[in-house]
Amino acid sequence: MSAVSARSTLAAVQGDRVRALQHALYRTAKADPGRRFHALHDKIYRRDILQRAWEQVRRNRGAAGIDNITLAMVEEYGVDRLLDELAGDLQEDGYRPLPARRVFIPKPGSDGRRPLSVPTVSDRIVQTATKLVLEPIFEAGFLPCSFGARPQRGAHDALQVLLDESWRGRRWVVETDIANCFEAIPREQLMQAVEERVCDRRLLNLVRAFLDAGVLEDGAQRRAVIGIPQGGCVSPLMANVYLHRIDRAWDHGRDGTLVRYIDDLVVMCESRQQAERALARITAILAELGLEPKAAKTRIVHLTEGGEGVDFLGFHHRLVRARGRTGAKRVIFLARWPSRKAAQHARDRIRELTARSRLLVPVDIVVREVNAFLRGWAGYFRYGNSARMFDKMQTYALHRLAIFVAHRHKRSRAWGWRVVAYASPDHFGLLNLDGTVRAPRPNRPWRSPNAGGERRR
């Protein structure tokens, strides 16, 4: 057996052991919702758990932390060697996470910047290992109204609920999100939520160490007394553990259908009275948790044909009437397409990739980078009524590429357009977005190949 085959076989065996542990934890937690787990810390430094954690960290890539150690440097140092050292430190309670490196990233569609904490590679491995052990325990108790940062659930599952509930007549929508959610979550109350299912003191101390590690900003270490470091591998799970209290407090029958994607919330209601009651209740629940809704993004919208719509998870949702033959009955449904912010973010990224400052970059590399972005952007927004927006984005990318080529050759924009749009049969290899839209349908799984087909609407 070759070395590559041996490593693949070993990874498969370790993967099976990790999955077996997760399934056992999930089944036990599901069977006894009141059980508190007391023997978990030793699972964190299991070699197969750490190996799986490393694989996930490497797959997610990411920058170096304050120690400036990159993924490539870890591989050069020796992955097995590093994992053995982490296992030893964890087993002897000698592991101490370093402060995260604070960076600020632009918020799509606005001039604001979002603070992001970048832990070291070693800390990301340990955090991921912790998540692998804790996630199945809490996942057993999470409710169907929660969709963000959960295995086998995602944004399009949440979007399908909006479509289905609108079809059932719930067309009064409460939309809001939690103001500064990650920074505002009280740590002591969060730890109390974790302790509802976990009583292993060593593991609880490890989680607390992640929360208290602080950040390094402008050369100074800062430790906040509240909040979860946004950017940590275990942070989304911790946010869901705390915000699960919203889900538990919600009564779907009385106050509408709640859809929560981490800190973004939508409630689908049957009447204005129910929507107003739902908004008041959300505000009260958040206040009990030490949180509050973001005023600028909180409102009640009545979905009507020709009326206003709502933005949720990057899509703009609006009630429209299906096109059809003259005289035929045309149904009204909740359509969705990329929101203005999502479209502007795409245009900004394409403009950045085709900027004058990159004229020394070969055209084929620029096209490859634009295609990589468009492929990911369209892969998300294709599950919607996005054909018109896709046409606009295709034309915009073509124009930007034409301008880039013209500037590279010091010619006019008209010359660049002729070369890219007409002289090149494949537009220099630019990705073609035509025919990639899959329109969703009410009460049909969005993943099903029969849920709308590859048609454009």
Coordinates of C-alpha atoms in Angstrom, one line a residue, residues 40-449:
L40 CA -16.1 15.4 27.7
H41 CA -12.7 17.1 28.1
D42 CA -10.8 13.9 27.4
K43 CA -12.5 13.8 24.0
I44 CA -11.1 17.1 23.0
Y45 CA -7.5 15.9 22.9
R46 CA -8.3 12.6 21.3
R47 CA -5.9 12.3 18.3
D48 CA -8.7 11.6 15.8
I49 CA -10.6 14.6 17.0
L50 CA -7.6 16.9 16.7
Q51 CA -6.8 15.5 13.3
R52 CA -10.4 16.2 12.1
A53 CA -10.2 19.7 13.6
W54 CA -6.9 20.3 11.7
E55 CA -8.5 19.2 8.4
Q56 CA -11.3 21.6 8.9
V57 CA -9.0 24.5 9.8
R58 CA -6.9 23.8 6.7
R59 CA -9.9 23.6 4.5
N60 CA -11.2 26.9 5.8
R61 CA -7.8 28.5 5.2
G62 CA -7.6 31.8 7.0
A63 CA -4.8 34.1 8.0
A64 CA -2.2 33.9 10.7
G65 CA -2.9 35.1 14.3
I66 CA -0.7 37.2 16.5
D67 CA 2.1 34.7 16.4
N68 CA 2.3 35.1 12.5
I69 CA 2.3 31.3 12.1
T70 CA 0.5 30.3 8.8
L71 CA -1.0 27.0 7.7
A72 CA 2.0 26.5 5.5
M73 CA 4.4 27.0 8.4
V74 CA 2.4 24.4 10.4
E75 CA 2.8 21.9 7.6
E76 CA 6.5 22.6 7.4
Y77 CA 6.8 22.3 11.2
G78 CA 4.9 19.0 11.1
V79 CA 1.2 18.6 11.7
D80 CA 1.5 15.4 13.7
R81 CA 4.1 17.2 15.9
L82 CA 1.9 20.2 16.5
L83 CA -1.2 18.0 17.3
D84 CA 0.8 15.9 19.7
E85 CA 1.9 19.0 21.5
L86 CA -1.6 20.4 21.7
A87 CA -2.9 17.0 23.0
G88 CA -0.2 17.0 25.7
D89 CA -1.0 20.6 26.8
L90 CA -4.7 19.9 26.9
Q91 CA -4.3 16.7 28.8
E92 CA -2.1 18.4 31.4
D93 CA -4.3 21.5 31.6
G94 CA -1.3 23.5 30.3
Y95 CA -3.1 24.9 27.2
R96 CA -3.7 28.7 27.2
P97 CA -5.2 30.4 24.2
L98 CA -3.5 33.5 22.9
P99 CA -5.3 36.8 22.2
A100 CA -6.8 37.0 18.8
R101 CA -5.6 39.4 16.1
R102 CA -8.2 42.1 15.6
V103 CA -9.0 43.1 12.0
F104 CA -11.8 45.1 10.5
I105 CA -13.5 44.0 7.3
P106 CA -16.0 46.0 5.2
K107 CA -19.7 45.4 5.6
P108 CA -21.2 44.5 2.2
G109 CA -23.3 47.3 0.8
S110 CA -22.3 49.9 3.4
D111 CA -19.3 52.1 4.5
G112 CA -19.1 50.5 7.9
R113 CA -16.6 47.9 9.0
R114 CA -17.1 44.8 11.1
P115 CA -14.6 43.8 13.8
L116 CA -13.2 40.3 13.3
S117 CA -11.0 38.3 15.6
V118 CA -8.4 36.0 14.0
P119 CA -7.2 33.3 16.5
T120 CA -3.9 31.6 16.0
V121 CA -3.8 28.4 14.0
S122 CA -3.3 26.3 17.2
D123 CA -6.2 28.0 18.8
R124 CA -8.4 27.4 15.8
I125 CA -7.6 23.7 16.0
V126 CA -8.5 23.5 19.6
Q127 CA -11.7 25.5 19.2
T128 CA -12.8 23.3 16.3
A129 CA -12.1 20.2 18.3
T130 CA -14.2 21.7 21.1
K131 CA -17.0 22.4 18.6
L132 CA -16.8 18.8 17.3
V133 CA -17.5 17.5 20.7
L134 CA -20.1 20.0 21.9
E135 CA -22.1 20.6 18.8
P136 CA -24.0 17.2 18.7
I137 CA -25.0 17.7 22.4
F138 CA -26.6 21.1 21.8
E139 CA -27.8 20.2 18.3
A140 CA -30.0 17.5 19.8
G141 CA -32.0 20.3 21.6
F142 CA -32.0 23.0 19.0
L143 CA -35.4 23.7 17.4
P144 CA -36.5 23.7 13.7
C145 CA -36.9 27.5 13.6
S146 CA -33.1 28.0 13.8
F147 CA -31.0 27.6 10.7
G148 CA -27.7 29.5 10.9
A149 CA -24.4 27.7 11.7
R150 CA -26.0 24.3 12.0
P151 CA -25.1 21.0 10.3
Q152 CA -27.4 20.0 7.4
R153 CA -29.3 23.3 7.6
G154 CA -28.6 26.6 5.8
A155 CA -29.8 29.8 4.4
H156 CA -31.9 28.3 1.7
D157 CA -33.8 26.1 4.2
A158 CA -34.7 29.3 6.0
L159 CA -35.7 31.0 2.8
Q160 CA -38.0 28.1 1.9
V161 CA -39.9 28.7 5.1
L162 CA -40.7 32.3 4.1
L163 CA -42.0 31.1 0.8
D164 CA -44.1 28.3 2.3
E165 CA -45.6 30.5 5.1
S166 CA -46.4 33.3 2.6
W167 CA -48.2 30.7 0.4
R168 CA -50.3 29.7 3.5
G169 CA -51.4 33.3 4.0
R170 CA -48.8 34.6 6.5
R171 CA -48.0 37.9 4.8
W172 CA -47.4 40.3 7.6
V173 CA -43.7 40.1 8.3
V174 CA -41.7 41.3 11.3
E175 CA -38.0 41.7 10.3
T176 CA -35.2 42.6 12.7
D177 CA -31.8 41.6 13.8
I178 CA -30.0 41.8 17.1
A179 CA -27.9 44.8 17.6
N180 CA -24.1 44.0 18.0
C181 CA -25.1 40.4 18.8
F182 CA -21.8 38.8 19.2
E183 CA -20.3 41.7 21.2
A184 CA -23.4 42.1 23.4
I185 CA -24.0 38.5 24.6
P186 CA -23.4 38.4 28.4
R187 CA -20.7 35.8 29.1
E188 CA -22.0 34.7 32.5
Q189 CA -25.5 34.1 31.1
L190 CA -23.9 32.3 28.1
M191 CA -21.9 30.0 30.5
Q192 CA -25.1 29.3 32.4
A193 CA -26.7 28.2 29.0
V194 CA -23.7 26.0 28.3
E195 CA -23.9 24.5 31.8
E196 CA -27.5 23.4 31.2
R197 CA -26.0 20.5 29.2
V198 CA -22.4 20.4 30.3
C199 CA -21.0 19.9 33.8
D200 CA -17.4 19.0 32.9
R201 CA -15.5 21.7 34.8
R202 CA -12.3 21.3 32.7
L203 CA -14.3 21.7 29.4
L204 CA -16.2 24.7 30.9
N205 CA -12.9 26.3 31.9
L206 CA -11.6 25.8 28.3
V207 CA -14.7 27.5 26.8
R208 CA -14.3 30.3 29.3
A209 CA -10.6 30.7 28.3
F210 CA -11.7 31.1 24.7
L211 CA -14.1 33.9 25.6
D212 CA -11.6 35.6 27.9
A213 CA -8.5 35.5 25.7
G214 CA -9.2 39.0 24.4
V215 CA -7.8 40.6 21.2
L216 CA -4.6 42.4 20.2
E217 CA -5.4 45.7 18.6
D218 CA -2.8 48.4 17.8
G219 CA -0.3 46.5 19.9
A220 CA -2.4 46.5 23.0
Q221 CA -4.2 43.5 24.5
R222 CA -7.9 44.2 25.2
R223 CA -10.2 41.9 27.2
A224 CA -13.9 42.7 27.2
V225 CA -16.2 41.5 30.0
I226 CA -19.1 40.7 27.6
G227 CA -19.4 39.3 24.2
I228 CA -18.2 36.5 22.0
P229 CA -15.1 37.0 19.8
Q230 CA -16.6 37.2 16.3
G231 CA -14.3 35.1 14.1
G232 CA -13.6 32.3 16.5
C233 CA -14.4 28.7 15.3
V234 CA -16.6 28.0 18.3
S235 CA -18.3 31.4 18.4
P236 CA -21.3 30.6 16.1
L237 CA -22.2 27.6 18.2
M238 CA -21.9 29.6 21.4
A239 CA -24.2 32.2 19.9
N240 CA -26.8 29.6 18.9
V241 CA -26.6 28.1 22.4
Y242 CA -27.5 31.4 23.9
L243 CA -30.0 32.5 21.3
H244 CA -31.7 29.1 21.6
R245 CA -33.6 30.7 24.5
I246 CA -35.4 32.9 22.0
D247 CA -36.5 29.8 20.1
R248 CA -37.7 28.0 23.3
A249 CA -39.7 31.0 24.4
W250 CA -41.5 31.3 21.1
D251 CA -45.1 30.1 20.6
H252 CA -45.5 29.5 16.9
G253 CA -49.2 29.2 16.9
R254 CA -50.0 32.4 18.8
D255 CA -47.4 34.9 17.6
G256 CA -46.5 33.7 14.0
T257 CA -43.8 31.6 12.6
L258 CA -40.3 32.5 13.7
V259 CA -37.3 32.0 11.4
R260 CA -33.9 32.7 13.0
Y261 CA -30.5 32.7 11.2
I262 CA -28.2 33.3 14.2
D263 CA -28.9 37.0 14.9
D264 CA -31.2 37.7 11.9
L265 CA -34.9 37.1 12.7
V266 CA -38.1 37.1 10.7
V267 CA -41.6 36.3 11.9
M268 CA -44.3 35.5 9.4
C269 CA -47.8 36.5 10.7
E270 CA -51.4 36.4 9.6
S271 CA -52.5 39.9 10.6
R272 CA -51.1 43.3 11.7
Q273 CA -52.2 42.6 15.3
Q274 CA -50.3 39.4 15.4
A275 CA -47.2 41.1 13.9
E276 CA -47.3 43.9 16.4
R277 CA -47.7 41.3 19.2
A278 CA -44.8 39.3 17.8
L279 CA -42.5 42.4 17.6
A280 CA -43.4 43.4 21.2
R281 CA -42.6 39.8 22.4
I282 CA -39.3 39.6 20.5
T283 CA -38.3 42.9 22.1
A284 CA -39.2 41.7 25.6
I285 CA -37.4 38.3 25.1
L286 CA -34.3 40.1 23.9
A287 CA -34.4 42.5 26.9
E288 CA -34.5 39.5 29.2
L289 CA -31.3 38.2 27.5
G290 CA -29.5 41.5 27.8
L291 CA -29.9 42.2 24.0
E292 CA -32.0 44.5 21.9
P293 CA -33.2 44.7 18.3
K294 CA -31.4 46.9 15.9
A295 CA -33.7 49.9 15.4
A296 CA -32.7 50.7 11.8
K297 CA -33.5 47.1 10.7
T298 CA -36.7 46.6 12.7
R299 CA -40.1 47.0 11.0
I300 CA -43.4 45.4 10.1
V301 CA -44.1 44.9 6.4
H302 CA -47.3 43.8 4.8
L303 CA -46.6 41.8 1.7
T304 CA -49.0 42.8 -1.1
E305 CA -48.9 42.6 -4.8
G306 CA -47.2 45.8 -6.0
G307 CA -46.2 46.7 -2.4
E308 CA -42.9 46.8 -0.6
G309 CA -40.8 43.8 0.2
V310 CA -38.3 42.7 2.8
D311 CA -34.6 41.8 2.7
F312 CA -33.5 38.6 4.4
L313 CA -30.3 36.6 4.0
G314 CA -29.1 38.6 1.0
F315 CA -32.4 38.3 -1.0
H316 CA -35.1 40.8 -1.5
H317 CA -38.5 39.2 -1.1
R318 CA -41.6 40.6 -2.8
L319 CA -45.1 39.4 -3.6
V320 CA -45.6 39.2 -7.3
R321 CA -48.1 37.7 -9.8
A322 CA -46.8 35.0 -12.1
R323 CA -46.8 35.7 -15.8
G324 CA -49.0 33.6 -18.0
R325 CA -51.4 33.5 -20.9
T326 CA -53.9 36.3 -21.2
G327 CA -57.1 35.4 -19.4
A328 CA -55.5 32.5 -17.5
K329 CA -55.5 32.5 -13.7
R330 CA -52.1 33.7 -12.6
V331 CA -51.0 32.8 -9.0
I332 CA -49.5 35.2 -6.6
F333 CA -46.3 34.1 -4.9
L334 CA -43.3 35.4 -2.9
A335 CA -40.5 35.9 -5.4
R336 CA -36.9 36.6 -4.3
W337 CA -33.8 38.0 -6.1
P338 CA -30.5 39.5 -4.9
S339 CA -31.1 42.5 -2.7
R340 CA -29.6 45.9 -3.6
K341 CA -26.8 45.4 -1.1
A342 CA -26.0 42.0 -2.4
A343 CA -25.9 43.3 -6.0
Q344 CA -23.8 46.3 -5.0
H345 CA -21.4 44.1 -3.2
A346 CA -21.0 42.0 -6.3
R347 CA -20.4 45.1 -8.5
D348 CA -17.9 46.4 -6.0
R349 CA -15.9 43.2 -6.0
I350 CA -15.9 42.9 -9.8
R351 CA -14.7 46.6 -10.0
E352 CA -12.0 45.8 -7.5
L353 CA -10.8 42.8 -9.5
T354 CA -10.7 44.9 -12.8
A355 CA -9.3 48.1 -11.3
R356 CA -6.6 50.2 -13.1
S357 CA -4.2 49.3 -10.2
R358 CA -4.2 45.7 -11.5
L359 CA -3.3 46.4 -15.1
L360 CA 0.0 44.5 -14.8
V361 CA -2.0 41.3 -13.9
P362 CA -2.5 39.1 -17.0
V363 CA -6.0 39.2 -18.4
D364 CA -6.5 35.4 -18.0
I365 CA -5.8 35.6 -14.3
V366 CA -8.2 38.5 -13.9
V367 CA -10.9 36.6 -15.7
R368 CA -10.2 33.5 -13.6
E369 CA -10.6 35.6 -10.4
V370 CA -13.8 37.3 -11.6
N371 CA -15.2 33.9 -12.6
A372 CA -14.3 32.4 -9.1
F373 CA -16.3 35.2 -7.5
L374 CA -19.2 35.1 -9.9
R375 CA -19.4 31.3 -9.5
G376 CA -19.8 31.5 -5.7
W377 CA -22.1 34.5 -5.9
A378 CA -24.4 32.9 -8.5
G379 CA -24.2 29.6 -6.7
Y380 CA -26.0 31.1 -3.8
F381 CA -28.4 33.4 -5.6
R382 CA -29.4 31.0 -8.3
Y383 CA -32.1 29.5 -6.0
G384 CA -34.5 32.4 -6.6
N385 CA -36.1 34.5 -9.3
S386 CA -32.8 36.0 -10.2
A387 CA -32.7 35.8 -13.9
R388 CA -33.0 39.5 -14.6
M389 CA -30.4 40.4 -12.0
F390 CA -28.1 37.7 -13.4
D391 CA -28.4 39.3 -16.8
K392 CA -27.5 42.7 -15.4
M393 CA -24.5 41.3 -13.5
Q394 CA -23.3 39.4 -16.6
T395 CA -23.4 42.6 -18.6
Y396 CA -21.7 44.6 -15.9
A397 CA -18.8 42.0 -15.7
L398 CA -18.5 42.1 -19.4
H399 CA -18.3 45.9 -19.4
R400 CA -15.7 45.9 -16.6
L401 CA -13.6 43.4 -18.5
A402 CA -13.8 45.4 -21.7
I403 CA -12.6 48.5 -19.8
F404 CA -9.8 46.6 -18.3
V405 CA -8.6 45.3 -21.6
A406 CA -8.9 48.7 -23.2
H407 CA -6.8 50.3 -20.4
R408 CA -4.2 47.5 -20.7
H409 CA -3.8 48.3 -24.4
K410 CA -4.2 52.1 -24.0
R411 CA -7.2 52.1 -26.3
S412 CA -10.7 53.4 -26.1
R413 CA -13.5 51.7 -24.2
A414 CA -15.4 51.2 -27.5
W415 CA -12.4 49.2 -28.8
G416 CA -12.3 47.1 -25.6
W417 CA -16.0 46.4 -25.9
R418 CA -15.6 45.3 -29.5
V419 CA -12.7 43.0 -28.6
V420 CA -14.3 41.4 -25.6
A421 CA -18.0 41.3 -26.6
Y422 CA -17.7 40.6 -30.3
A423 CA -14.2 39.5 -31.4
S424 CA -13.9 36.9 -28.7
P425 CA -16.5 34.1 -29.1
D426 CA -16.4 33.2 -25.4
H427 CA -15.8 36.7 -24.1
F428 CA -12.2 35.9 -23.0
G429 CA -13.6 32.9 -21.0
L430 CA -15.9 35.0 -18.8
L431 CA -18.4 32.9 -16.9
N432 CA -21.8 32.7 -18.5
L433 CA -24.7 33.1 -16.0
D434 CA -27.4 32.4 -18.5
G435 CA -29.7 29.5 -17.6
T436 CA -28.3 28.9 -14.1
V437 CA -31.4 30.0 -12.1
R438 CA -33.6 27.5 -10.3
A439 CA -36.9 29.1 -9.3
P440 CA -38.2 27.8 -5.9
R441 CA -41.7 26.5 -5.4
P442 CA -43.9 26.6 -2.3
N443 CA -44.0 23.4 -0.2
R444 CA -41.4 21.6 -2.3
P445 CA -37.8 21.0 -1.1
W446 CA -35.5 23.5 -2.6
R447 CA -32.8 20.8 -3.1
S448 CA -35.1 18.6 -5.1
P449 CA -34.2 18.5 -8.9

